[in-house]
Coordinates of C-alpha atoms and ligand atoms in Angstrom, one line a residue:
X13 CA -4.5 4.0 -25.0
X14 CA -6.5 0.7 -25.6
X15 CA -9.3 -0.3 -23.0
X16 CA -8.0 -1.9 -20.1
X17 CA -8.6 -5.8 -20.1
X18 CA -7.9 -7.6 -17.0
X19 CA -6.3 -11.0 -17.8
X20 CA -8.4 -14.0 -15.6
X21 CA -6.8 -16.9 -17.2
X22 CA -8.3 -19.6 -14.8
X23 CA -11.4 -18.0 -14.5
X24 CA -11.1 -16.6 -10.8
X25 CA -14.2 -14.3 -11.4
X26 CA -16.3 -17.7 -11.0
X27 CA -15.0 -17.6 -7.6
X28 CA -16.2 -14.7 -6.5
X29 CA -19.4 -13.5 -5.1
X30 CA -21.7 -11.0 -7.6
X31 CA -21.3 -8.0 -4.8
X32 CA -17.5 -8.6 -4.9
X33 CA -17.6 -8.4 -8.8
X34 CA -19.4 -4.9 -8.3
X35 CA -17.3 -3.4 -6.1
X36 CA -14.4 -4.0 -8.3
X37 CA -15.9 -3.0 -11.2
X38 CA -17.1 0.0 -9.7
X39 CA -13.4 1.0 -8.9
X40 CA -12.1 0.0 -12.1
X41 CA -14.5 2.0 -14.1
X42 CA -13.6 5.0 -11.7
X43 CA -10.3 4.6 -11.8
X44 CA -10.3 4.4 -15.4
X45 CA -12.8 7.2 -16.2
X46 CA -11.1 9.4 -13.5
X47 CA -7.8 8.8 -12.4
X48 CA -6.6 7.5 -15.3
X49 CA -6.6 10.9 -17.2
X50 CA -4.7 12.7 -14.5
X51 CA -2.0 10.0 -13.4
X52 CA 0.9 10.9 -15.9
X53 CA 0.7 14.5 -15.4
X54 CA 0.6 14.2 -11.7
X55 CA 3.2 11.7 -12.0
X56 CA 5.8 14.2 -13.5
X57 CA 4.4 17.1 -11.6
X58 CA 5.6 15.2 -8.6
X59 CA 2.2 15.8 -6.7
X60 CA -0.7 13.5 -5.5
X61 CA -3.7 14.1 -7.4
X62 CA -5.6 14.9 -3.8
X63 CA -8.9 16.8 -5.4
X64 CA -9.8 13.4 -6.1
X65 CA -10.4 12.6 -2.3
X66 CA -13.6 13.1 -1.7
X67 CA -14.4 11.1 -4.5
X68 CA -12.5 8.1 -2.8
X69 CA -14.8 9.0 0.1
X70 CA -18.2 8.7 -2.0
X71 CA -16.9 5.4 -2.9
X72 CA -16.7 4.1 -0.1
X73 CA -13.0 2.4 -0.3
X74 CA -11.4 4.6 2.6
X75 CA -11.8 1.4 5.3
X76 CA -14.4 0.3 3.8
X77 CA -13.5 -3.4 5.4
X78 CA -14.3 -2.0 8.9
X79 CA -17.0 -3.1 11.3
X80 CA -18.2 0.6 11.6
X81 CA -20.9 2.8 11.9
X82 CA -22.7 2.9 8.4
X83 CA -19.7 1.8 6.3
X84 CA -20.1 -0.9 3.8
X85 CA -18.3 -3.6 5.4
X86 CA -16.7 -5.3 2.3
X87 CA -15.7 -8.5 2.5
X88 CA -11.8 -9.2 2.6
X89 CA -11.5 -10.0 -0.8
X90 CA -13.5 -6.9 -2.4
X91 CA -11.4 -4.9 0.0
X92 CA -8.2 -6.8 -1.9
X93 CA -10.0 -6.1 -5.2
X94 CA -10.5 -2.6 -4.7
X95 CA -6.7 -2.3 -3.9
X96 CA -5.7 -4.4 -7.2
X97 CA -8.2 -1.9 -9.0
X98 CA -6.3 1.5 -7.3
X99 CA -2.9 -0.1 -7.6
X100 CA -3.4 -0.8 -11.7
X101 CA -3.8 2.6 -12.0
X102 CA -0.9 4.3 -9.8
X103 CA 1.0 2.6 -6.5
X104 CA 0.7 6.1 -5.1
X105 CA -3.3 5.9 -5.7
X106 CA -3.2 2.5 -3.5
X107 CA -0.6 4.0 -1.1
X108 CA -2.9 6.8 -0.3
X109 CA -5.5 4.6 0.5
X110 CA -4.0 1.9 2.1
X111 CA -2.1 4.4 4.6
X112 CA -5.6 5.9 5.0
X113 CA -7.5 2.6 6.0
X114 CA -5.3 -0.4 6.5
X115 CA -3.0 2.3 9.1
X116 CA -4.6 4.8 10.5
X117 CA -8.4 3.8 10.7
X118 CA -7.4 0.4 11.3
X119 CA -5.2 1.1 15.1
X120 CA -8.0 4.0 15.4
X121 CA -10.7 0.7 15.2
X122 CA -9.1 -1.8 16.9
X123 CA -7.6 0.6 19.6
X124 CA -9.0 3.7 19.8
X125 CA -11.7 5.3 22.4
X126 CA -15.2 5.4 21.5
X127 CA -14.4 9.0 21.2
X128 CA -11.2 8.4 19.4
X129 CA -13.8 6.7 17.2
X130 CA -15.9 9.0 16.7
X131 CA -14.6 12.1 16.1
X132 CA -11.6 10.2 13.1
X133 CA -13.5 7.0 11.2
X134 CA -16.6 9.0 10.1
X135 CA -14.6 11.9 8.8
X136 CA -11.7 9.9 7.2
X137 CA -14.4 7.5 5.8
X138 CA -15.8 10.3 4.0
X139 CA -12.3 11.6 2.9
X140 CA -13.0 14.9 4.5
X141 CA -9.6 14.0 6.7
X142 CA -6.5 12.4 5.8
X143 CA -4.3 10.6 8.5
X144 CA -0.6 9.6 8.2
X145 CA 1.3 6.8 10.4
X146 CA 4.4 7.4 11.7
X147 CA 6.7 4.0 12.7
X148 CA 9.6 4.7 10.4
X149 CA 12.5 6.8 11.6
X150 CA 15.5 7.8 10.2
X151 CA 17.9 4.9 12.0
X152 CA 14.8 2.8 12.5
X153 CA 13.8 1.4 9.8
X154 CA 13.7 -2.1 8.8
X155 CA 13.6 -2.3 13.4
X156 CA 11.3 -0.2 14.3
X157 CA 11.9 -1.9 17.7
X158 CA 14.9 0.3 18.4
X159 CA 12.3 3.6 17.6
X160 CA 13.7 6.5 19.5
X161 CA 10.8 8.8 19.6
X162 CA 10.2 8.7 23.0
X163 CA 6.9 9.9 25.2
X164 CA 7.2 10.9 29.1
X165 CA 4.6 11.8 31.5
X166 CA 3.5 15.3 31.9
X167 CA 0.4 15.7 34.7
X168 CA -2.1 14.0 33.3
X169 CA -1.0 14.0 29.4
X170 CA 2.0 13.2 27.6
X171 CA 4.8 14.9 25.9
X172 CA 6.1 13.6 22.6
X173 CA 9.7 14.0 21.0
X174 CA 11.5 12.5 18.6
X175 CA 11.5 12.1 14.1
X176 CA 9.8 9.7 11.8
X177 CA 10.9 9.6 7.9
X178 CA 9.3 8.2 4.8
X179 CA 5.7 9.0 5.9
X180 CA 3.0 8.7 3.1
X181 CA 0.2 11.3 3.5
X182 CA 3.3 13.3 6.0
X183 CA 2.3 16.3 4.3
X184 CA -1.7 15.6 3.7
X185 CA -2.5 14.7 7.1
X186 CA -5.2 16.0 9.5
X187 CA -4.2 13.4 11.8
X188 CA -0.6 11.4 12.4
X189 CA -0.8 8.0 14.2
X190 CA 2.7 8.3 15.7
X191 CA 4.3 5.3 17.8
X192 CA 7.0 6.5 20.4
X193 CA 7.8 4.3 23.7
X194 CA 6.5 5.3 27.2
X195 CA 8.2 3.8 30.0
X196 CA 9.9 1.4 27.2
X197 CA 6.7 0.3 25.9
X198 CA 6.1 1.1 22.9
X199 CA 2.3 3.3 22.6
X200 CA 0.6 5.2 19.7
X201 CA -0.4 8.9 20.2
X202 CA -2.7 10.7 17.6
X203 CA -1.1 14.0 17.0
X204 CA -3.6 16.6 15.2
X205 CA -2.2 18.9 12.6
X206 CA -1.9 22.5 14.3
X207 CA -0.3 21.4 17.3
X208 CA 2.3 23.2 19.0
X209 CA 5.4 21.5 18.1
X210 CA 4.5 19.1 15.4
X211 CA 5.3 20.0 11.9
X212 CA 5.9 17.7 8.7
X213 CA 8.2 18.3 5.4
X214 CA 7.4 16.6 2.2
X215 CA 10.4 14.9 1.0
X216 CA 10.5 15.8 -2.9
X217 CA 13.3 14.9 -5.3
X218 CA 11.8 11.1 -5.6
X219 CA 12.5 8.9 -8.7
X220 CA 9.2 6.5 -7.7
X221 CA 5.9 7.3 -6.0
X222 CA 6.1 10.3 -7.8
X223 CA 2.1 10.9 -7.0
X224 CA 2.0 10.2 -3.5
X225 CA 3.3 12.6 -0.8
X226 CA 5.8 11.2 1.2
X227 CA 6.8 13.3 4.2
X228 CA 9.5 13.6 7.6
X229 CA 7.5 14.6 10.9
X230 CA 9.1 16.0 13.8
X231 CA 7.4 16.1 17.0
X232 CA 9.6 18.3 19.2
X233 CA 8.3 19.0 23.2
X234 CA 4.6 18.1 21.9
X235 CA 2.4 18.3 24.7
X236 CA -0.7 15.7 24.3
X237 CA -3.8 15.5 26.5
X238 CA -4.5 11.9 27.8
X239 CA -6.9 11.8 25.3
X240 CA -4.3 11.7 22.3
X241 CA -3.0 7.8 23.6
X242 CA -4.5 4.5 21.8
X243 CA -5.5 3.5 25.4
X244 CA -5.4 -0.3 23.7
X245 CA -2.5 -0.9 22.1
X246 CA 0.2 -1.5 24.2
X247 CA 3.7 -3.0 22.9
X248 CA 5.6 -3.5 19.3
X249 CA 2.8 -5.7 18.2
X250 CA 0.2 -2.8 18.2
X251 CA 2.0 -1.2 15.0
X252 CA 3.0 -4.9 13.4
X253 CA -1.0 -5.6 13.8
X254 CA -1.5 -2.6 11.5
X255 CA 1.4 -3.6 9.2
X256 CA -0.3 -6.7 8.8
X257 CA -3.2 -5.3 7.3
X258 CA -1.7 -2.8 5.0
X259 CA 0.8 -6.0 3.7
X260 CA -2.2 -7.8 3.0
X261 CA -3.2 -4.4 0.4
X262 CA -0.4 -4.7 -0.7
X263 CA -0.2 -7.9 -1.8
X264 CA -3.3 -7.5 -4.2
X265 CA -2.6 -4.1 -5.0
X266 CA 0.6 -4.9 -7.1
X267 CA -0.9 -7.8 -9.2
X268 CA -2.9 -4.5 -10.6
X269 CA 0.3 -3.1 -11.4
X270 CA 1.5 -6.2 -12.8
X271 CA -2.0 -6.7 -15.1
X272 CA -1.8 -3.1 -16.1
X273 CA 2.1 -3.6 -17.5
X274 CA 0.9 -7.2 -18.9
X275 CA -2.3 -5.6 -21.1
X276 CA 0.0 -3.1 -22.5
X277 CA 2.7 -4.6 -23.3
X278 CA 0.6 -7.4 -24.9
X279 CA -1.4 -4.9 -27.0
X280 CA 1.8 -3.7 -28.2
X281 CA 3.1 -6.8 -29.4
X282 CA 0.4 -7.1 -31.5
X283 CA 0.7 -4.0 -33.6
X284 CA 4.7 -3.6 -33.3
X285 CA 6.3 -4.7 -36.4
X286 CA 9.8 -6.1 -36.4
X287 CA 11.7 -8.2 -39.2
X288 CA 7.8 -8.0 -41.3
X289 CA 5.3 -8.8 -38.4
X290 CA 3.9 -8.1 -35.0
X291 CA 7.0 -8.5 -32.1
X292 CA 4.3 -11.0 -30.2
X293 CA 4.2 -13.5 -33.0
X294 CA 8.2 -14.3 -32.1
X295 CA 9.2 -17.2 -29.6
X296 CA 10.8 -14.7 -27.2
X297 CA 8.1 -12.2 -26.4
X298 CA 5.7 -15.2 -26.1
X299 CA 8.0 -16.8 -23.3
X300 CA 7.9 -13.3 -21.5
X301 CA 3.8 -13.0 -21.7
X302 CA 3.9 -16.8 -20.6
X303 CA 5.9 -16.0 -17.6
X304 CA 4.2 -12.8 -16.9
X305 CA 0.9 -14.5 -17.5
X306 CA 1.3 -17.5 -15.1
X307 CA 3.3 -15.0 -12.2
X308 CA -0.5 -13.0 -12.1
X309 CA -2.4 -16.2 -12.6
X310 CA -0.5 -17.6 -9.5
X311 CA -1.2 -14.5 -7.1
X312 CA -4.4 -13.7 -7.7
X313 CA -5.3 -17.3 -6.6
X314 CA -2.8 -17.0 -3.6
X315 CA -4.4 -13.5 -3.2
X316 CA -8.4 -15.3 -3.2
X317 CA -7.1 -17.9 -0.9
X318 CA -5.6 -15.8 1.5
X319 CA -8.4 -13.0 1.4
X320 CA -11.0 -16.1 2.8
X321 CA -8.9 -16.9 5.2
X322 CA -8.9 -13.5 6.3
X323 CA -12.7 -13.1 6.7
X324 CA -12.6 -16.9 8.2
X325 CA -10.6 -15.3 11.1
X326 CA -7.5 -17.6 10.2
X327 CA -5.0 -15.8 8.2
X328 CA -1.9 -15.5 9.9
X329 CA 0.9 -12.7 9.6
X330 CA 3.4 -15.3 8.2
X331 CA 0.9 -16.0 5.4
X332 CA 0.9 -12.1 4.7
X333 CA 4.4 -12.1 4.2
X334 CA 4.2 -14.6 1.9
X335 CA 1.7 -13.0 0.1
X336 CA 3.5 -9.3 0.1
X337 CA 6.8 -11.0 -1.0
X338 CA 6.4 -12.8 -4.0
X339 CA 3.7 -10.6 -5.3
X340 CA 5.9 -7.9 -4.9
X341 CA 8.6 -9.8 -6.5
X342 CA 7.0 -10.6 -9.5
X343 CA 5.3 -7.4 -9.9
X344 CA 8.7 -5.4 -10.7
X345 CA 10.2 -8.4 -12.2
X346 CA 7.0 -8.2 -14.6
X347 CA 7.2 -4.5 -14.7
X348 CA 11.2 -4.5 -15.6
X349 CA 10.2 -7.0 -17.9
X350 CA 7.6 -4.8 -19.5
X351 CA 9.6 -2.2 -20.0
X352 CA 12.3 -3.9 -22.1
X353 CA 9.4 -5.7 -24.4
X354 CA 8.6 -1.9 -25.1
X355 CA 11.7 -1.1 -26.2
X356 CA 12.3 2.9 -26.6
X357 CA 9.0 3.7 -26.1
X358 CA 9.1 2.1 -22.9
X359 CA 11.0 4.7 -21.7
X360 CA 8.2 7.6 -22.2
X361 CA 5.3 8.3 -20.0
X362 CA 3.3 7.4 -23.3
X363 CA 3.4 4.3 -21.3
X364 CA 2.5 3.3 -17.9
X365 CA 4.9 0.2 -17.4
X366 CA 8.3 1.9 -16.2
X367 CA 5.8 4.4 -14.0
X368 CA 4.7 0.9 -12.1
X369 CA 8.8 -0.3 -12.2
X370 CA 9.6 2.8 -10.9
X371 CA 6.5 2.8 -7.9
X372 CA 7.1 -1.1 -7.4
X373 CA 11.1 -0.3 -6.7
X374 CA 9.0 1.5 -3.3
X375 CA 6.7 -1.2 -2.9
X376 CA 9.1 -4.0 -2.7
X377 CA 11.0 -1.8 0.4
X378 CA 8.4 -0.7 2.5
X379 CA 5.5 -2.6 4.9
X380 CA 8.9 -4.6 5.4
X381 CA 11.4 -5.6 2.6
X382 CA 11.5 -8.6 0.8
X383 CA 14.6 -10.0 2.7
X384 CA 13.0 -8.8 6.0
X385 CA 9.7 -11.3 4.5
X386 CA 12.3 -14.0 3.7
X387 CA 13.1 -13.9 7.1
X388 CA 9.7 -13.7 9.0
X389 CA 9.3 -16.8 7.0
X390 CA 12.7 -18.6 7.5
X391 CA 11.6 -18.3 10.9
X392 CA 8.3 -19.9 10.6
X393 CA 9.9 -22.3 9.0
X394 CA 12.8 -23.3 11.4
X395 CA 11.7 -21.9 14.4
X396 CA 15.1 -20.2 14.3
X397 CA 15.1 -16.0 14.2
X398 CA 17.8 -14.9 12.0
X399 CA 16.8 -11.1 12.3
X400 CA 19.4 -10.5 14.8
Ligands
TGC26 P1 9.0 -9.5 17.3 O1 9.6 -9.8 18.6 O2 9.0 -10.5 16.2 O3 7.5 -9.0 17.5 C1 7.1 -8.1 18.6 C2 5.7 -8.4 18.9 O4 4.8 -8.1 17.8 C3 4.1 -9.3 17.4 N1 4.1 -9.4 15.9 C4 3.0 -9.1 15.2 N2 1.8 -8.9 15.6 C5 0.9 -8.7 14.6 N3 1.2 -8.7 13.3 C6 2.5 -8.9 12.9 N4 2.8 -8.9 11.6 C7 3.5 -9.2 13.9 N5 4.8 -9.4 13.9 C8 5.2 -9.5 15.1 C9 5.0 -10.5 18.0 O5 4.2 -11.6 18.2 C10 5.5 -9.8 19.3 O6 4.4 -9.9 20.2 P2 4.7 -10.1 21.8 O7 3.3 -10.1 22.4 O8 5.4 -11.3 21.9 O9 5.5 -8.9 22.2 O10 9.7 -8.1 16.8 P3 11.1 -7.8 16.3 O11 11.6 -6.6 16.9 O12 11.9 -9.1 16.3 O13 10.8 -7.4 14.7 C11 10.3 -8.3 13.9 C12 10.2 -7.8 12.4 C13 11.6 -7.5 11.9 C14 9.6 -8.8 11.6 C15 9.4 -6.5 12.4 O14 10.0 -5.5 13.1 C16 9.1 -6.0 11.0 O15 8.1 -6.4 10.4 N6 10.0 -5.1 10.4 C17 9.7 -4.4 9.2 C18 9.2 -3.0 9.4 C19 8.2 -2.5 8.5 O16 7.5 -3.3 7.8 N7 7.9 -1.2 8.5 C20 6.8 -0.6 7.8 C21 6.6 0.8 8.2 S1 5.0 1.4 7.6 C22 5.2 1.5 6.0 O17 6.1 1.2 5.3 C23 4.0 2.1 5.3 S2 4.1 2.2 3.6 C24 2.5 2.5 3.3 C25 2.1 2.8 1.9 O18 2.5 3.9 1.4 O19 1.3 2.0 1.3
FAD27 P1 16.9 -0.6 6.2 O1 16.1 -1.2 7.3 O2 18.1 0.2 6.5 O3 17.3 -1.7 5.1 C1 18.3 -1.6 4.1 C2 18.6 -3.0 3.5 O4 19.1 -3.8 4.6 C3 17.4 -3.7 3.0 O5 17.7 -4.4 1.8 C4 17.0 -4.6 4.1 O6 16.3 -5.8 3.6 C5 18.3 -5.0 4.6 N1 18.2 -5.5 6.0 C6 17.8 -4.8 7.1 N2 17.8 -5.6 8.2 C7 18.3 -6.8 7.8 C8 18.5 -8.1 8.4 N3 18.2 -8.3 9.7 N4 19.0 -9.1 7.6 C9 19.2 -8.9 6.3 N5 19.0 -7.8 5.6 C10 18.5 -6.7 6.4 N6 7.3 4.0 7.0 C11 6.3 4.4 7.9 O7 6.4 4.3 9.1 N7 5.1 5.0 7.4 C12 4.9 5.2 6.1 O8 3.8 5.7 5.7 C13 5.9 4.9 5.2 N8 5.8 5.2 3.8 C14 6.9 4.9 3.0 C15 6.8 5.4 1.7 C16 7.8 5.2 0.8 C17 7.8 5.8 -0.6 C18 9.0 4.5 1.3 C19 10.2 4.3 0.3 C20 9.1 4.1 2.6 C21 8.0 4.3 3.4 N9 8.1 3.9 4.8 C22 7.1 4.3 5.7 C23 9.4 3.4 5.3 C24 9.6 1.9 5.0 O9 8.7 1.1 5.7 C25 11.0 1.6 5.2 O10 11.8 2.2 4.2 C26 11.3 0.1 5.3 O11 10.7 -0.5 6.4 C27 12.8 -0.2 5.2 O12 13.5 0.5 6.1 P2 14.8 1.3 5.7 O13 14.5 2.1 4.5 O14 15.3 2.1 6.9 O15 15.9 0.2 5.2

C-alpha cells in the first residue's frame, strides 16, 4: 500500500496551531505504524483489535479534551484531529475511542462525584478500563425518551431493570454508563462488570464495524448502592449532552475515512490502465476526485470552524448536527463512490474503501440518523418540531 497522504487542498494546516499539528501527527504515524497492519485481519476476524489499548492510553487520546487531573487537555480541534486520524484508519478504531471519552468519561466529568471521579477517569485515561454507554434499547431507539429501563428505590440504593441494544464496548466494558428513569426522570447509574444481575452479549454476525464489539446488556433486579447514581445529571438532556460530544467526533472522524478512500482511490487511478492509459487521466474519474475532493475540502473547514467554537464556549447542539450529517453524508457517498472507481478490486480487502462504506453504513445511523439531524435542524430552522 502507498504512504498515506492527507489531501489539504486550501491549506487548513496554516490554520492550525504547531501543538495541534503534533498531536495529529503523532496519531497518524501510530495509527499507520500500528494499527494499520492489523485492521484487515481483525476486520474479517470480526474482533476489535483490543491489545492495542493500552497503547491508546500512552497516547493520551482516551479523553484527552478533559479538564482533569494530569491529562493533556487538548484543545477542541486536536481532539477532532485525533478522531479524523483514528477514523482514517478503521470507524471501529474511532468508535472505541469516542464511546470511551466523548460517553462515558465525559457524563463521568461533567456529572460524576469526586469519587465517581476518581476511582473511573484515571484508569480509563490510561486504558487500563474500558466503559460502555447504554441509551439505546431495543424499541428505543431513534427516542430514547420512551427508554423503558426503569430504576426504583431500594433503602438507600437503587434497583436497575430493563435492556439496552447496540452497545459499542458491551462486551469490553469494566464499567456501563446506563440511563434508566427514576420516578419518570430519566438518571444515569454506573453499573460495574461482576455485578449480580448484569451481564452483556456481543452481538456478532455484523456486515460493518466488523472491528468494534458491539454488545446487548441486560440489567435484570440489579441492586446499586447510592453511590452507582450520576448525582448531576438529571433529565433526557443528561445523555443528549454526551451525544453532543461524541457527534462532534464523529463529525471529524469520518472526513478520515473519506481522505483514506480519496488517497487510494487516487493512487489507483494513476497506475490503472484502461483503453492505453491511467483510468485518472479520463474526464469521468476526474469529476469523481473533484467531487470527492471539494466534499473533504468543505468539512474539514466546517469541522475547524466548529471545533473553535467549541473551545470559545459557543458551539451549539444544532451546529453538531450539522456537522455529523453532512460529513456523514458525504463520507459514504465518497466511500460508495470509491469503491466503484476501483472496480473488482474494490471488492477485496486488498483495499480499505468498501471497509469504510461498509463502517460508514453504521456511522450515518447511530449518535442519531441523518433524518433524525435533518430534523433537529428543520426545527431550528422553523421553530416547528416535526419529530412527533
Ligand atoms: P427534547 O425535548 O428535544 O430534549 C430533551 C431535553 O434535552 C435537551 N437536549 C439536549 N441537550 C444537550 N445536547 C443535545 N444535543 C440536546 N438535545 C436536546 C433539550 O433542551 C431538553 O432539555 P429540557 O431541559 O428542556 O428538558 O427531546 P426529544 O425526546 O424530543 O428528542 C429529541 C431527539 C429526537 C433529537 C433526541 O432524542 C435524539 O437526539 N435522538 C437520537 C438518539 C441518538 O442519537 N442516540 C444515540 C445513542 S448512543 C450511540 O449511538 C453511540 S454510537 C457510539 C460509537 O460507537 O461511536
Ligand atoms: P429507528 O429509530 O428505529 O429508526 C429507523 C429509521 O426510521 C431511520 O431511518 C430513522 O431515521 C427513521 N425515523 C425514526 N424516527 C423518525 C422520525 N421521527 N421521523 C422520520 N424518520 C424517523 N446506542 C447506544 O446507546 N450506545 C452505543 O454505544 C451504540 N452503539 C452503536 C453501534 C452500532 C454499530 C450501531 C449500528 C448502533 C449503535 N447504537 C448505540 C444505537 C444507535 O444509536 C441507534 O441505532 C440509532 O439511534 C437509531 O435507532 P434505531 O436503530 O432503533 O432506528
Amino acid at each position: 500500500m502507498a504512504p498515506f497522504e492527507a489531501p489539504d487542498f486550501y491549506a487548513i494546516d496554516d490554520l492550525l496551531s504547531e501543538e495541534e499539528r503534533l498531536t495529529r501527527d503523532t496519531v497518524r504515524s501510530w495509527v499507520t505504524d500500528r494499527f494499520m497492519p492489523l485492521i484487515e485481519e481483525a476486520y474479517r476476524e470480526g474482533r476489535f483489535p483490543r491489545a492495542l489499548i493500552p497503547e491508546m492510553g500512552e497516547l493520551g487520546v482516551l479523553g484527552g479534551n478533559l479538564d482533569y487531573g494530569d491529562f493533556p487537555r487538548m484543545s477542541s480541534v486536536a481532539y477532532g484531529l485525533v478522531m479524523q486520524e483514528l477514523e482514517r484508519g478503521d470507524s471501529g478504531l474511532r468508535s472505541f475511542v469516542s464511546v470511551q471519552g466523548a460517553l462515558v468519561m465525559y457524563p463521568i466529568w461533567r456529572y460524576g462525584s469526586d469519587e465517581q471521579k476518581a476511582r473511573w477517569l484515571p484508569a480509563m485515561h490510561a486504558g487500563k478500563a474500558v466503559g460502555c454507554f447504554g441509551l439505546t434499547e431495543p424499541d428505543h431507539g431513534s427516542d430514547p425518551g420512551g427508554m423503558e429501563t426503569k430504576a426504583v428505590r431500594d433503602g438507600s440504593g437503587f434497583v436497575l431493570n430493563g435492556a439496552k441494544m447496540w452497545i459499542t464496548n458491551g462486551d469490553l466494558c469494566d464499567v456501563a454508563v446506563v440511563w434508566g428513569k427514576l420516578d419518570g426522570v430519566v438518571r444515569g447509574f454506573l453499573v460495574e462488570r461482576g455485578t449480580k444481575g448484569f451481564s452483556t452479549r456481543e452481538q456478532k454476525r455484523k456486515h460493518s464495524l466488523r472491528a468494534s464489539v458491539t454488545s446487548e446488556l441486560v440489567l435484570q433486579d440489579v441492586h446499586l448502592p447510592a453511590s452507582a447514581m450520576l448525582p448531576l445529571a438529571q433529565g433526557l438532556g443528561g445523555p443528549l449532552s454526551c451525544l453532543t460530544q461524541a457527534r462532534y467526533g464523529i463529525a471529524w472522524g469520518v472526513v478520515g475515512s473519506a481522505m483514506a478512500v480519496y488517497d487510494e482511490v487516487r493512487t489507483y487511478g494513476a497506475t490503472r490502465v484502461q483503453f492505453g492509459k491511467p483510468i485518472a487521466g479520463f474526464q469521468l474519474y476526474q469529476a469523481k476526485l473533484a467531487t470527492m475532493l471539494t466534499e473533504i475540502t468543505k468539512a474539514q473547514l466546517m469541522n475547524l470552524r466548529l471545533g473553535r467554537l467549541k473551545d470559545a464556549g459557543k458551539m451549539t447542539p444544532q451546529q453538531v448536527s450539522m456537522a455529523k450529517r453532512n460529513a456523514c453524508h458525504w463520507a459514504l457517498e465518497i466511500a460508495r463512490i470509491g469503491r466503484d472507481m476501483l472496480g473488482a478490486n474494490g471488492i477485496t480487502d486488498e483495499y480499505q474503501t468498501m471497509r469504510h462504506m461498509c463502517n460508514l453504513e453504521s456511522v450515518k445511523t447511530y449518535e442519531g440518523t441523518h433524518d433524525i439531524h435533518t430534523l433537529i435542524l428543520g426545527h431550528a430552522i422553523t421553530g416547528l418540531d416535526a419529530f412527533r
